Amino acid sequence: MSTSQRYLDSFPAGVQEFAIEGLDVLDVPLHSAFLPSSPAHPGGSGLGYGATREEARTGALGEMAEMALSIRAHEGLDRVHGSYRELARTEGRDRVADPRTLCLEAGSAYDDDRPLQWLPMTRTRDGEQVLVPAELVVSGPEELPGDPPPGGWLTTVLTNGQGAAFDADRAVTHALLELLQRDGNATTFRAMDQGVVVDLAGLHDPDALALLDRLDAAGIDVLVKLASTEHGVVDVYAVGCSRDSSEPAPMMVTACGEAASPDRDAAVRKALFEFAAARSRKAFMHGPLDAVAAATPPGYLDQWLQGHPPERMVEEDRALQAMLGWTRLGTDRLTELLRGSVLSHRRTVAFTELPTGGGDPAGVLAAEGLDVLVDLQLSLGEAVAAKVVVPGLEAETMSYGRIGEHGVRRLLERGDAPGGGLAAVGADPGGWARVHLTAEAEERLGGPAWFDRAGADRVVGELYALYREPGRHVAALAVAS
């Protein structure tokens, strides 16, 4: 039985899926899958890509599973109410995750007495239950029915740290690699791109090499860039554009593929295929509706626009306005906008010098003293999804101002490179946002830490849609209206 069929057998009948074709000259396999919501089971949607149609189909169904199973696990779950101080006293400090270790938004109104809502996760090193703020356990706002805490949620609900497979260990590993990928590139790519290009001489993966040849033959220049080699993984991303500005939809030049893996060949392979498929994905998600209609089965567009299952994108006006701005710029001007950051090349590292063959991510993190907190979500069949939280890992610094001790250190070490000067330790430089840290973290840094949120917004500027995209077809509808 194929992997895709095993996913289908884990859900009620009615999953709708199709290949997305004809939007790009490459036509790297891109697949859509969605399960409509019903009283029997919550819905979910996913897009997948790969070297083959089956690989793309499996990816789409796996992403759909992550979403649908997370909603199924949480939508009716009772949440624990109380402040961190209160719960640490009643449950024990080792049974409650300190929000100050969870990369909060700098300058937000948090203190240990703020009322929160909590959900349980399992700590892998000892199997103990640990309470975690609910907005960091769930992966979509629909999983938090009812009223929020009096002060609201700590941050925007996101999908970071999800994985799906047919056994718990693989699902957790998938989720961990997503966390490590986003931690490693949080302040090193997009508007903060450090311009570190990987010389791919020595790459062995045959699928990746074949795709590089296809990209070159299609007149598309691609850069594989290094974000990080921390925590035993190679964290890379791939970006690029055509040599003659021939992209059918302007936002295709913003395509990016991200990957983190202990195996450097596997990391580059994933980044390249995600980049190539992202060209079509961007056009599908945000391009003209007539092109989408031509690339999808009859009736799809009308059905989706009339009502659809949950998706991964967070609806916010800033992302929509940024995407509409890109559409108005056109391909040439949008490409020029990316030259100083996304498409920059400041120095080169050799692929053969990157580490490879590292250990299991969970084991590496445990050896570094980082706890892995897991929420497993079972299906009706073999599929299992996981949401993972690792206190100390970071994400969404440039979108939502979330930053912790490690992020402060990275920015302090940046010097004159992009992002240098956005963090400080000691006295408030003047109107900056204080970073929420434990007393121990502040002692290690040498004092309270501060993040220049206004400065970060200026750095991001017109590139905000690199960080947060509007939902499927939302921008195209706005253009057409």
Short mmCIF file of C-alpha atoms in Angstrom, two decimals, residues 24 26 28 30 47-50 63 178 181-182 184-186 188-196 211 215 220-227 235-242 247 249-260 267-283 285-286 313 323 326 334 338 341-344 463-469:
data_model
loop_
_atom_site.label_atom_id
_atom_site.label_comp_id
_atom_site.label_asym_id
_atom_site.label_seq_id
_atom_site.Cartn_x
_atom_site.Cartn_y
_atom_site.Cartn_z
CA ASP A 24 5.42 27.46 -14.30
CA LEU A 26 9.38 23.86 -14.47
CA VAL A 28 7.82 20.43 -10.48
CA LEU A 30 2.76 20.25 -6.72
CA LEU A 47 0.06 21.49 -0.38
CA GLY A 48 2.87 19.08 -1.15
CA TYR A 49 5.80 18.95 -3.57
CA GLY A 50 8.54 16.54 -4.56
CA GLU A 63 0.25 18.49 5.78
CA GLU A 178 10.77 22.29 11.29
CA GLN A 181 14.85 25.14 10.49
CA ARG A 182 12.93 28.18 11.68
CA GLY A 184 18.25 28.72 12.47
CA ASN A 185 16.91 31.14 9.88
CA ALA A 186 14.83 33.39 12.17
CA THR A 188 19.42 35.17 8.89
CA PHE A 189 17.27 35.16 5.77
CA ARG A 190 14.57 37.15 3.97
CA ALA A 191 14.98 40.84 4.89
CA MET A 192 17.87 39.85 7.20
CA ASP A 193 19.64 37.73 4.59
CA GLN A 194 23.33 37.36 5.39
CA GLY A 195 24.22 36.49 1.79
CA VAL A 196 26.08 33.24 2.57
CA LEU A 211 16.75 19.61 -10.71
CA LEU A 215 16.62 25.06 -13.49
CA ILE A 220 16.45 30.21 -13.72
CA ASP A 221 19.37 31.16 -11.48
CA VAL A 222 19.13 29.58 -8.03
CA LEU A 223 21.20 30.26 -4.92
CA VAL A 224 21.40 27.76 -2.08
CA LYS A 225 22.26 29.75 1.05
CA LEU A 226 23.36 28.77 4.53
CA ALA A 227 21.39 29.89 7.56
CA ASP A 235 19.90 24.71 7.83
CA VAL A 236 19.75 25.99 4.25
CA TYR A 237 17.35 27.76 1.93
CA ALA A 238 17.10 28.20 -1.83
CA VAL A 239 16.07 31.38 -3.67
CA GLY A 240 16.35 32.69 -7.20
CA CYS A 241 14.64 34.03 -10.30
CA SER A 242 14.71 33.81 -14.08
CA GLU A 247 7.94 34.78 -14.40
CA ALA A 249 3.27 36.10 -11.88
CA PRO A 250 5.50 38.67 -10.12
CA MET A 251 5.42 36.97 -6.70
CA MET A 252 7.14 33.91 -8.19
CA VAL A 253 10.49 35.69 -7.83
CA THR A 254 10.00 35.58 -4.05
CA ALA A 255 9.89 31.77 -4.03
CA CYS A 256 11.98 30.18 -1.30
CA GLY A 257 12.67 26.62 -0.20
CA GLU A 258 13.78 25.92 3.36
CA ALA A 259 15.26 22.80 4.94
CA ALA A 260 17.10 21.53 7.98
CA ALA A 267 18.84 19.42 3.30
CA VAL A 268 19.85 20.80 -0.10
CA ARG A 269 17.51 18.40 -1.93
CA LYS A 270 14.50 19.51 0.13
CA ALA A 271 15.35 23.22 -0.19
CA LEU A 272 15.73 22.99 -3.96
CA PHE A 273 12.49 21.11 -4.56
CA GLU A 274 10.57 23.37 -2.22
CA PHE A 275 11.98 26.41 -4.05
CA ALA A 276 11.05 25.03 -7.47
CA ALA A 277 7.56 24.08 -6.32
CA ALA A 278 7.16 27.40 -4.49
CA ARG A 279 7.24 29.22 -7.82
CA SER A 280 4.00 27.44 -8.75
CA ARG A 281 2.69 27.59 -5.18
CA LYS A 282 3.04 31.38 -5.08
CA ALA A 283 1.20 31.73 -8.39
CA MET A 285 -2.00 30.94 -3.86
CA HIS A 286 -1.80 34.58 -4.90
CA MET A 313 -1.99 30.89 6.47
CA MET A 323 1.21 40.96 -1.35
CA TRP A 326 4.15 43.16 -4.89
CA LEU A 334 10.10 43.24 -7.34
CA LEU A 338 15.18 41.62 -3.46
CA SER A 341 18.73 40.96 0.68
CA VAL A 342 17.12 37.76 -0.60
CA LEU A 343 19.26 37.58 -3.75
CA SER A 344 22.45 38.95 -2.18
CA LEU A 463 9.14 42.47 2.30
CA TYR A 464 6.60 41.58 4.97
CA ALA A 465 4.84 39.06 2.71
CA LEU A 466 8.03 36.99 2.81
CA TYR A 467 7.15 36.32 6.45
CA ARG A 468 3.37 36.09 6.45
CA GLU A 469 1.25 35.43 3.38
#
